[in-house]
Each structure stands twice: as C-alpha cells, then as structure tokens.
Amino acid sequence: MTAPALQTTRRCPYAPPDEHTRIRDTESGISQVTLPSGQVAWALGRLEHIRAVLTDPRFSSDRQHPNFPRLTREQPTSDLMRPSIIQLDPPEHGPARKAVVGEFTVRRMAALRPRVQQIVDDHIDTMLAGPRPADLVRALSLPVPSLVICEQLGVPYHDHEFFQSRSSALLSRAVTAEERRQAATELRDYLKNLILEKAADPADDLLGRQLAQGNDPEDVLSLAFLLLIAGHETTANMISLGVVTLLERPEELTALRDDPTRTPLAIEELLRVYTIAEFANSRVAVEDVEIGGVTIRAGDPVLALSNAANHDPSAFDDPEEIKLDRGARNHVAFGFGIHQCLGQNLARMELQIVFDTLFRRIPTLRLATPADRLPYKDDAFIYGIHEVPVTWEDPA
Amino acid sequence: MTRIVADLDRCVGSGQCVLTDPDAFDQSDEDGTVVLLQDAPADDEAWKRARIAVEICPSRALSLTE
C-alpha cells in the first residue's frame, strides 16, 4: 500500500490541513505519508509526540543523511555550504549554539527596543505620507524585520531587494529546482564576499563579532545564511497575519490598545494558531524508537505536523478558536528541543512593537480588501500573505 | 525541600524561562545559558511560574527536585 501524499494546503488560514488533523486524531496519532521527494515519512500530529521526538537524541537533524525528509523533489542545497547550527546534532550542536545565542538573549533584545521602535515609526511615517490604499507587506511587514536583522548581522540594507528576492525564492514551492539552487548560490556568494570584507576589517556587528571570536569564516557564512533567511520572512509573515487578525476583531483590538500589557499573550496565541513554519521540524531516526505504540526504525524519516499539534485538543481547549488571552505558551510554533528558534525573542519583541505602535498611531486602520480575499501563501514553505492592502482616515 | 535545578550543559539559551519569571531566571551575557536567581520560589504563584518554566523549557534543562 502506498502512503498518501503529504497535504500542504490549509483548510483556512488558521486551521491545519484536514489531512494533518485526521492523522493527529487517529488512534496512534502517527501515520505514513509520501513526501514530494518520494520518501515515505512518519507524520506526527500530537503535541506530546512532537515534543518527545524533538527532545530525543535518537532523532537527528543531519540534512546530509540520505533519508532526511525533503519537501522538494530535488536534492537539497545543503552541499553549497557547511552545515549550520540547525543541522548539527550533539555534541557538536551545543558549543556552536552557545557561540551565538548570547546575541539573542532576552536582555539583548530589550536593549534593541529603542532602535526597533524608531524603525517602526519611520516606516509608519512613510506609509502615512504615501498613497492609500497601501500594501502593508511592502510598507511595514517586510522592511521592518529585514532592516532589523541587517543591522544586527551587519549586512548592508541597501542590498535588501537582492536578498529578499533570493530568500523568497528559497522558501517558495512555486519555483523550479534550478531557480532555487541559483537563488541559494547567489545568496551564498554575496554573503561570502561580505564575510571576506569583514574578516579584513572587523565591524562591531554579529558577523564581525563571530569572526573576532575566532570562528571559521566558512561556519560564519552558514550562520549568516541561516539568520538572514530566518530573520525576515518569518517575522514579516507573522506581522501581516497578526494585523489582519486583529483588524477583524475590533473589540479585542480595542482591549489591546487600551492595555498593551496584553500584547505578549496575544502574540503567543497568534504564533500558535498560525504556526507559519509548520514543516520546519523534520528529523531522521538513528535508532529504533517507539512513539505512541508505533516503532520508528533507524533510518526512517520523521515529519512533525506542528500546526496540527498546535491545534491538539488534548493540549489546548477549543483549539480552533483564537483566544487572544489564552495564555498558553506550550505551543511548538518556534519548534522544540535544542533547535528551538534562536531568534524567537527578537521576533516577539518586533511583533510587540509593531502591533502596539501601528494600532496606536493609526486607530482608523482597516483592510481595503476583505480578509477572505487576501492572497494567502499556500505556495510557500513558510505561511503568510503576499499582499495586504490597508487604508485609513485622515486624522481629525 | 523542593528546589529548581538547572542543567547548564543541556541549556540552549532559548530564554523561555526568563519570559516566564524574570525574578527567578536570567541569562548569561556570555553564552545565553540560564542563571538561577532563585532556586526556591517564595510563594504559590512563583511555584506556578516555575512549573511552567520547567514544562516549556525546550531542552529540558530545568527540573524540580527534592
């Protein structure tokens, strides 16, 4: 019997694909699916199982392993560079992560707030001075996180069109294998040059400090590639989805505007319901492991259905409902285990400043296209919205 | 007496504990790993936060021990 193809289209923007829900709600919560690569993988739909797999060293993150799950037909582009931290297993992973995670502590992120606030205010000023309707994605969602990660890494923002288009191609299902490989190669070469320049003339930015610590430029390149891609598309998509969700819920939006201390919990709920990086948690078993009564054999590919897990009724009451004051922080929107998102507290801080500032400064903001007619990214590996036309009234 | 215990070898510096209770947890500026500010929470509310921190720690670096 052949396993059914992995379904990737959502029932609605904030509900997992039906097939994922069905797998989660089977007796074991685990089922085999055929990936676009032709590989047959174990798909896991329950939060408990996903947390178990992602914290178990018998599951490897090694993308070079021939059985590592692939969501594209072609061979991965991981041969273009050394493995980055997300591809390392213990014992190599710990020291590599600890060499950079100090750049992303809660305290460091708090210290960045004034600069992020200024960036957000500048972009809102520009949007307000421009024509209506404006595309929120181009005006705010994309440029804010992109500029922030560029300043942090020390990548010149004036090249943003170059690396935004390449990283968008890397995350798209709608491009050919050749186009994806070319985008990865161009982005790698761009960053390689930049790192060579920095090695000759070290600057006080994340990449410069990595080099100054004595890290190998080839490893710094892999890190730069990872952080540049992860740093702007993801947060950009959460900004767009979050703004649309809040605009659709005027009463709750008013409550947030009146009491911004509620915003952090609202963000956790938005992260949970949208789970934009739902296919980012794949592993390959390196030993036989029993999960939920199913024996996963050494060498079997494993895919965490994170979106289904974040709607798991055994972990969340009324999981399909968006409750901005739910207060649940046990979701896996940033993954789980040793590879949990390095930039999660940067993302939280950016989302908080964007939501609080945007709705305070433009109280009349509204969608210029109904939410159900927006172009959602059913064609990308990271969920989001391509374009969000918004408009507003002149200040009284 | 029950105490919070942190395993620095397991810790990956996600900062989830700091978000949960900044009075009990901090992070090293050097490598992002957890710094325990209080290993015996003062009241029920603080214990509740400690249990959440243990539950959501992605690398299972935190535990409660007798």
Coordinates of C-alpha atoms in Angstrom, one line a residue:
Chain A
M1 CA 0.0 0.0 0.0
T2 CA 1.4 3.4 -0.9
A3 CA 1.2 6.1 1.7
P4 CA -0.9 9.2 0.8
A5 CA 0.8 12.3 -0.4
L6 CA 1.6 14.9 2.2
Q7 CA -1.1 17.6 2.1
T8 CA 0.1 21.2 2.4
T9 CA -3.0 23.3 1.8
R10 CA -4.7 24.7 4.8
R11 CA -8.5 24.4 5.3
C12 CA -8.4 28.1 6.4
P13 CA -5.6 30.4 7.3
Y14 CA -5.7 29.4 10.9
A15 CA -6.5 25.7 10.7
P16 CA -4.1 22.9 9.8
P17 CA -4.6 20.9 6.5
D18 CA -7.5 18.5 7.1
E19 CA -5.3 15.5 6.5
H20 CA -3.0 16.6 9.3
T21 CA -5.9 16.8 11.7
R22 CA -7.1 13.4 10.6
I23 CA -3.6 11.9 11.2
R24 CA -3.5 13.5 14.7
D25 CA -6.9 12.2 15.6
T26 CA -6.2 8.5 14.6
E27 CA -5.6 6.1 17.5
S28 CA -1.8 6.4 17.4
G29 CA -1.6 10.0 16.1
I30 CA 1.1 8.8 13.7
S31 CA 0.8 7.9 10.1
Q32 CA 2.9 7.4 7.0
V33 CA 2.8 10.0 4.2
T34 CA 4.7 10.3 0.9
L35 CA 6.7 13.5 0.6
P36 CA 7.2 15.5 -2.6
S37 CA 10.7 13.8 -2.7
G38 CA 9.0 10.4 -3.0
Q39 CA 10.3 9.5 0.5
V40 CA 7.8 7.8 2.8
A41 CA 7.9 9.6 6.2
W42 CA 6.3 9.1 9.6
A43 CA 4.0 12.1 10.1
L44 CA 3.3 13.0 13.8
G45 CA 0.3 15.1 14.7
R46 CA 0.2 15.2 18.5
L47 CA 1.9 17.8 20.6
E48 CA 3.1 15.2 23.2
H49 CA 4.7 13.1 20.5
I50 CA 6.4 16.0 18.7
R51 CA 7.8 17.3 22.0
A52 CA 9.1 13.8 22.7
V53 CA 10.8 13.4 19.3
L54 CA 12.3 16.9 19.2
T55 CA 13.9 16.3 22.6
D56 CA 15.2 12.8 21.8
P57 CA 18.8 12.5 20.6
R58 CA 17.9 9.3 18.7
F59 CA 16.4 11.6 16.1
S60 CA 19.0 13.5 14.0
S61 CA 18.9 16.9 12.3
D62 CA 21.6 15.9 9.8
R63 CA 20.4 17.2 6.3
Q64 CA 23.2 15.2 4.7
H65 CA 21.6 11.9 5.8
P66 CA 20.1 10.4 2.6
N67 CA 16.8 9.7 4.5
F68 CA 16.4 13.1 6.0
P69 CA 12.9 14.2 5.0
R70 CA 12.8 16.5 1.9
L71 CA 9.8 18.7 0.9
T72 CA 11.1 19.3 -2.6
R73 CA 11.7 16.9 -5.5
E74 CA 15.3 17.9 -6.0
Q75 CA 18.4 17.2 -3.8
P76 CA 18.9 19.8 -1.0
T77 CA 21.2 22.8 -1.5
S78 CA 23.0 21.9 1.7
D79 CA 26.1 20.9 -0.3
L80 CA 26.7 24.6 -1.0
M81 CA 27.9 25.4 2.5
R82 CA 29.0 23.8 5.7
P83 CA 26.1 22.6 7.9
S84 CA 24.6 25.5 10.0
I85 CA 23.6 25.0 13.7
I86 CA 20.2 23.8 12.8
Q87 CA 21.8 20.8 11.0
L88 CA 24.1 19.8 13.9
D89 CA 23.4 17.1 16.4
P90 CA 25.1 16.8 19.9
P91 CA 27.9 17.0 20.8
E92 CA 28.7 19.5 18.0
H93 CA 25.5 21.4 18.4
G94 CA 25.9 22.8 21.9
P95 CA 29.1 24.8 21.6
A96 CA 28.0 26.1 18.1
R97 CA 24.7 27.4 19.5
K98 CA 26.3 28.8 22.7
A99 CA 28.7 30.8 20.5
V100 CA 25.9 32.8 19.1
V101 CA 22.8 32.6 21.4
G102 CA 24.3 35.3 23.7
E103 CA 23.4 37.7 20.8
F104 CA 19.7 36.9 21.2
T105 CA 19.1 36.9 25.0
V106 CA 16.0 38.5 26.4
R107 CA 18.2 41.3 27.8
R108 CA 19.9 41.9 24.4
M109 CA 16.5 42.1 22.8
A110 CA 15.3 44.6 25.3
A111 CA 18.3 46.8 24.6
L112 CA 17.4 46.8 20.9
R113 CA 13.9 48.1 21.6
P114 CA 14.6 51.8 21.1
R115 CA 16.1 51.2 17.7
V116 CA 13.3 48.9 16.6
Q117 CA 10.8 51.4 17.8
Q118 CA 12.5 54.1 15.7
I119 CA 12.5 51.8 12.6
V120 CA 8.8 51.0 13.0
D121 CA 7.9 54.7 13.5
D122 CA 9.9 55.7 10.4
H123 CA 8.1 53.1 8.3
I124 CA 4.7 54.2 9.6
D125 CA 5.6 57.8 8.8
T126 CA 6.5 56.9 5.2
M127 CA 3.3 54.8 4.8
L128 CA 1.1 57.7 6.1
A129 CA 2.7 60.1 3.7
G130 CA 2.1 57.8 0.8
P131 CA -1.0 56.9 -1.3
R132 CA -4.0 54.9 0.0
P133 CA -4.5 52.0 0.0
A134 CA -1.0 51.0 0.9
D135 CA 0.3 47.4 0.8
L136 CA 1.2 46.6 4.5
V137 CA 3.6 43.9 3.4
R138 CA 5.8 46.3 1.4
A139 CA 5.3 49.2 3.8
L140 CA 5.9 47.5 7.1
S141 CA 5.8 43.7 7.4
L142 CA 8.8 43.0 5.2
P143 CA 11.1 46.1 5.7
V144 CA 11.0 46.2 9.5
P145 CA 12.3 42.7 10.3
S146 CA 14.6 42.9 7.2
L147 CA 16.2 46.1 8.3
V148 CA 16.5 44.9 11.9
I149 CA 18.3 41.7 11.0
C150 CA 20.5 43.5 8.6
E151 CA 21.6 46.0 11.3
Q152 CA 22.1 43.2 13.7
L153 CA 24.2 41.0 11.4
G154 CA 26.0 43.9 9.7
V155 CA 24.5 43.3 6.2
P156 CA 24.0 46.4 4.1
Y157 CA 20.3 47.1 3.9
H158 CA 20.6 48.8 0.5
D159 CA 21.1 45.3 -0.9
H160 CA 17.7 44.2 0.5
E161 CA 16.0 43.8 -2.8
F162 CA 18.7 41.3 -3.8
F163 CA 18.5 39.1 -0.7
Q164 CA 14.7 39.5 -0.2
S165 CA 14.1 38.1 -3.7
R166 CA 16.5 35.2 -3.2
S167 CA 15.2 34.2 0.2
S168 CA 11.6 34.4 -1.1
A169 CA 12.6 32.0 -4.0
L170 CA 14.2 29.7 -1.5
L171 CA 11.0 29.5 0.6
S172 CA 8.7 29.1 -2.4
R173 CA 7.1 25.9 -3.7
A174 CA 6.3 27.7 -7.0
V175 CA 9.9 27.9 -8.3
T176 CA 11.9 25.2 -10.2
A177 CA 14.8 23.3 -8.7
E178 CA 17.3 25.2 -10.8
E179 CA 15.8 28.6 -9.7
R180 CA 16.0 27.6 -6.1
R181 CA 19.6 26.4 -6.4
Q182 CA 20.6 29.6 -8.2
A183 CA 19.0 31.7 -5.5
A184 CA 20.9 29.8 -2.8
T185 CA 24.2 30.1 -4.8
E186 CA 23.8 33.8 -5.3
L187 CA 22.9 34.5 -1.7
R188 CA 25.9 32.4 -0.6
D189 CA 28.3 34.2 -2.9
Y190 CA 27.0 37.6 -1.7
L191 CA 27.5 36.7 2.0
K192 CA 30.8 35.1 1.3
N193 CA 32.2 38.3 -0.1
L194 CA 30.7 40.3 2.7
I195 CA 32.4 38.0 5.3
L196 CA 35.7 38.3 3.5
E197 CA 35.4 42.0 3.7
K198 CA 34.5 41.8 7.4
A199 CA 37.4 39.4 8.1
A200 CA 39.8 42.1 6.7
D201 CA 38.1 44.9 8.5
P202 CA 36.1 43.6 11.5
A203 CA 33.0 45.6 12.4
D204 CA 31.1 45.6 15.7
D205 CA 28.1 43.6 14.5
L206 CA 27.1 40.0 14.9
L207 CA 29.1 38.6 12.0
G208 CA 32.1 40.8 12.9
R209 CA 32.0 39.5 16.5
Q210 CA 31.7 35.9 15.3
L211 CA 34.9 36.4 13.2
A212 CA 36.6 38.2 16.1
Q213 CA 35.9 35.3 18.4
G214 CA 38.0 33.2 16.1
N215 CA 35.1 31.3 14.4
D216 CA 36.0 29.9 10.9
P217 CA 34.7 32.2 8.2
E218 CA 33.0 29.2 6.5
D219 CA 31.0 28.5 9.6
V220 CA 30.1 32.2 9.9
L221 CA 28.9 32.0 6.3
S222 CA 26.5 29.2 7.1
L223 CA 25.3 31.1 10.2
A224 CA 24.8 34.3 8.2
F225 CA 22.8 32.5 5.5
L226 CA 20.5 30.9 8.1
L227 CA 19.9 34.1 10.1
L228 CA 19.3 36.3 7.1
I229 CA 16.6 34.0 5.7
A230 CA 15.1 33.1 9.0
G231 CA 15.2 36.7 10.2
H232 CA 12.9 38.4 7.8
E233 CA 10.4 36.2 6.0
T234 CA 9.1 34.6 9.2
T235 CA 8.5 37.7 11.3
A236 CA 7.2 39.5 8.2
N237 CA 4.5 36.9 7.7
M238 CA 3.5 37.0 11.4
I239 CA 3.2 40.8 11.2
S240 CA 0.8 40.5 8.2
L241 CA -1.2 37.7 9.7
G242 CA -1.4 39.3 13.1
V243 CA -2.5 42.7 11.8
V244 CA -5.3 41.1 9.6
T245 CA -6.5 39.0 12.6
L246 CA -6.6 42.0 15.0
L247 CA -8.4 44.2 12.4
E248 CA -11.0 41.5 12.1
R249 CA -11.6 41.6 15.9
P250 CA -12.3 45.2 16.7
E251 CA -13.4 44.7 20.3
E252 CA -10.3 42.7 21.2
L253 CA -8.1 45.1 19.3
T254 CA -9.6 48.0 21.4
A255 CA -8.8 46.0 24.6
L256 CA -5.2 45.5 23.4
R257 CA -4.8 49.2 22.5
D258 CA -6.1 50.2 25.9
D259 CA -3.8 47.8 27.7
P260 CA -0.6 46.9 25.9
T261 CA 0.5 44.6 28.7
R262 CA -1.9 42.1 27.0
T263 CA 0.0 42.1 23.7
P264 CA 2.7 39.5 24.6
L265 CA 0.0 36.9 25.4
A266 CA -1.9 37.8 22.2
I267 CA 1.3 37.2 20.3
E268 CA 1.7 33.7 21.7
E269 CA -1.8 32.9 20.6
L270 CA -1.2 34.3 17.1
L271 CA 2.0 32.2 16.9
R272 CA 0.1 29.1 18.0
V273 CA -2.9 29.4 15.6
Y274 CA -0.9 30.3 12.5
T275 CA 2.2 28.0 13.1
I276 CA 3.7 29.6 10.0
A277 CA 6.8 27.3 9.9
E278 CA 4.7 24.2 10.2
F279 CA 7.1 22.0 8.1
A280 CA 10.3 23.1 9.7
N281 CA 10.6 20.3 12.2
S282 CA 11.9 17.2 10.4
R283 CA 14.2 14.5 11.7
V284 CA 15.7 11.2 10.7
A285 CA 15.7 8.3 13.3
V286 CA 19.2 7.0 14.0
E287 CA 18.0 4.2 16.3
D288 CA 14.7 2.3 16.6
V289 CA 12.3 4.3 18.8
E290 CA 8.8 3.6 19.9
I291 CA 6.4 6.6 19.8
G292 CA 2.7 6.2 20.6
G293 CA 2.8 2.4 20.1
V294 CA 4.5 2.7 16.7
T295 CA 8.0 1.5 16.1
I296 CA 10.0 4.0 14.1
R297 CA 13.0 2.2 12.7
A298 CA 16.6 3.6 12.4
G299 CA 16.8 5.4 9.1
D300 CA 13.1 6.4 8.9
P301 CA 12.3 10.0 8.0
V302 CA 10.0 11.8 10.5
L303 CA 8.0 14.9 9.9
A304 CA 6.4 16.9 12.8
L305 CA 3.0 18.2 11.8
S306 CA 3.4 21.2 14.1
N307 CA 0.3 23.0 13.0
A308 CA -1.9 20.0 13.9
A309 CA 0.0 19.7 17.2
N310 CA -0.7 23.4 18.0
H311 CA -4.4 22.6 17.5
D312 CA -4.3 19.4 19.5
P313 CA -7.4 19.2 21.7
S314 CA -5.6 17.2 24.3
A315 CA -3.2 20.2 24.8
F316 CA -5.4 23.2 24.1
D317 CA -9.1 23.8 24.9
D318 CA -11.2 24.8 21.9
P319 CA -8.0 24.7 19.8
E320 CA -9.7 26.1 16.6
E321 CA -10.7 29.3 18.4
I322 CA -8.4 32.3 18.5
K323 CA -8.5 33.4 22.2
L324 CA -6.0 36.3 22.5
D325 CA -5.9 36.0 26.3
R326 CA -5.5 32.2 26.2
G327 CA -2.1 32.4 27.9
A328 CA -0.8 29.1 26.5
R329 CA 2.9 29.0 26.0
N330 CA 3.4 25.3 25.4
H331 CA 3.0 25.6 21.6
V332 CA 5.7 24.5 19.2
A333 CA 5.4 27.4 16.8
F334 CA 9.2 28.1 17.3
G335 CA 9.9 24.3 17.3
F336 CA 11.0 22.5 20.4
G337 CA 14.2 20.8 21.6
I338 CA 17.7 22.0 21.2
H339 CA 17.0 23.6 17.8
Q340 CA 14.1 25.8 19.0
C341 CA 14.2 29.1 17.2
L342 CA 17.3 31.2 18.0
G343 CA 15.6 34.4 17.2
Q344 CA 12.3 33.8 18.9
N345 CA 12.7 36.7 21.4
L346 CA 13.7 39.0 18.6
A347 CA 10.5 38.0 16.8
R348 CA 8.4 38.5 19.9
M349 CA 9.9 42.0 20.5
E350 CA 9.4 43.1 16.9
L351 CA 5.8 41.9 16.8
Q352 CA 5.0 43.6 20.1
I353 CA 6.4 47.0 18.9
V354 CA 4.8 46.7 15.5
F355 CA 1.3 45.8 16.8
D356 CA 1.4 48.4 19.7
T357 CA 2.7 51.2 17.5
L358 CA 0.6 50.6 14.4
F359 CA -2.8 50.5 16.1
R360 CA -1.9 53.4 18.4
R361 CA -0.7 55.6 15.6
I362 CA -3.4 54.7 13.1
P363 CA -6.5 54.0 15.0
T364 CA -8.7 54.1 11.8
L365 CA -6.5 51.5 10.0
R366 CA -8.7 49.0 8.1
L367 CA -8.4 46.4 5.4
A368 CA -9.0 47.6 1.8
T369 CA -9.6 44.0 0.7
P370 CA -11.8 41.6 2.7
A371 CA -9.7 39.2 4.8
D372 CA -11.1 36.2 3.0
R373 CA -10.0 37.5 -0.4
L374 CA -6.3 38.2 0.6
P375 CA -3.6 36.2 -1.3
Y376 CA -2.5 33.7 1.4
K377 CA 0.8 31.9 0.8
D378 CA -0.4 28.4 0.1
D379 CA 2.6 28.1 -2.3
A380 CA 5.3 28.7 0.3
F381 CA 7.1 26.7 3.0
I382 CA 6.5 29.5 5.4
Y383 CA 2.8 30.5 5.6
G384 CA 1.8 34.2 5.3
I385 CA 0.1 36.7 3.0
H386 CA 1.6 38.0 -0.2
E387 CA -0.1 41.4 -0.1
V388 CA -2.3 43.2 2.5
P389 CA -4.0 46.4 1.1
V390 CA -4.8 48.7 4.0
T391 CA -6.3 52.2 4.2
W392 CA -7.1 54.8 7.0
E393 CA -8.9 58.1 7.6
D394 CA -7.2 61.5 7.8
P395 CA -6.6 62.5 11.4
A396 CA -9.4 64.6 12.7
Chain B
M1 CA 12.7 20.8 50.2
T2 CA 11.8 21.1 46.5
R3 CA 14.2 23.3 44.5
I4 CA 14.6 24.4 40.9
V5 CA 17.6 22.8 39.3
A6 CA 19.2 24.0 36.0
D7 CA 21.5 21.8 33.8
L8 CA 23.8 24.2 32.0
D9 CA 25.0 21.5 29.7
R10 CA 21.5 20.9 28.4
C11 CA 20.5 24.6 28.3
V12 CA 20.4 26.2 24.8
G13 CA 19.6 29.7 25.9
S14 CA 16.1 30.0 24.4
G15 CA 15.1 32.4 27.2
Q16 CA 11.7 30.9 27.7
C17 CA 12.3 30.7 31.5
V18 CA 13.2 34.4 31.6
L19 CA 10.0 35.3 29.9
T20 CA 8.1 33.1 32.4
D21 CA 9.6 34.6 35.5
P22 CA 12.3 37.2 35.3
D23 CA 12.6 37.3 39.1
A24 CA 13.7 33.7 39.1
F25 CA 15.7 33.3 35.9
D26 CA 18.2 35.3 34.0
Q27 CA 20.6 34.5 31.1
S28 CA 24.3 34.7 30.9
D29 CA 25.5 37.5 28.6
E30 CA 28.3 35.3 27.5
D31 CA 26.6 32.2 26.2
G32 CA 22.9 32.8 26.9
T33 CA 22.6 29.9 29.3
V34 CA 20.2 30.2 32.3
V35 CA 21.3 31.9 35.5
L36 CA 19.1 30.9 38.5
L37 CA 18.3 33.9 40.6
Q38 CA 16.1 32.0 43.0
D39 CA 16.0 28.2 43.4
A40 CA 13.2 28.2 46.0
P41 CA 10.3 30.3 44.8
A42 CA 8.7 32.4 47.6
D43 CA 5.0 31.6 47.1
D44 CA 2.4 29.6 45.2
E45 CA 2.4 32.0 42.3
A46 CA 6.1 31.7 41.9
W47 CA 5.9 27.9 42.1
K48 CA 3.3 28.0 39.4
R49 CA 5.6 30.0 37.2
A50 CA 8.5 27.7 38.0
R51 CA 6.4 24.7 36.8
I52 CA 5.5 26.4 33.6
A53 CA 9.2 27.2 33.0
V54 CA 10.1 23.6 33.5
E55 CA 7.3 22.4 31.2
I56 CA 8.2 24.8 28.3
C57 CA 12.0 24.6 28.5
P58 CA 12.8 23.3 25.0
S59 CA 16.0 21.5 26.0
R60 CA 14.6 20.0 29.3
A61 CA 17.4 21.8 31.2
L62 CA 15.1 22.7 34.1
S63 CA 13.7 20.4 36.7
L64 CA 12.2 20.4 40.2
T65 CA 13.9 18.2 42.6
E66 CA 13.5 17.2 46.3

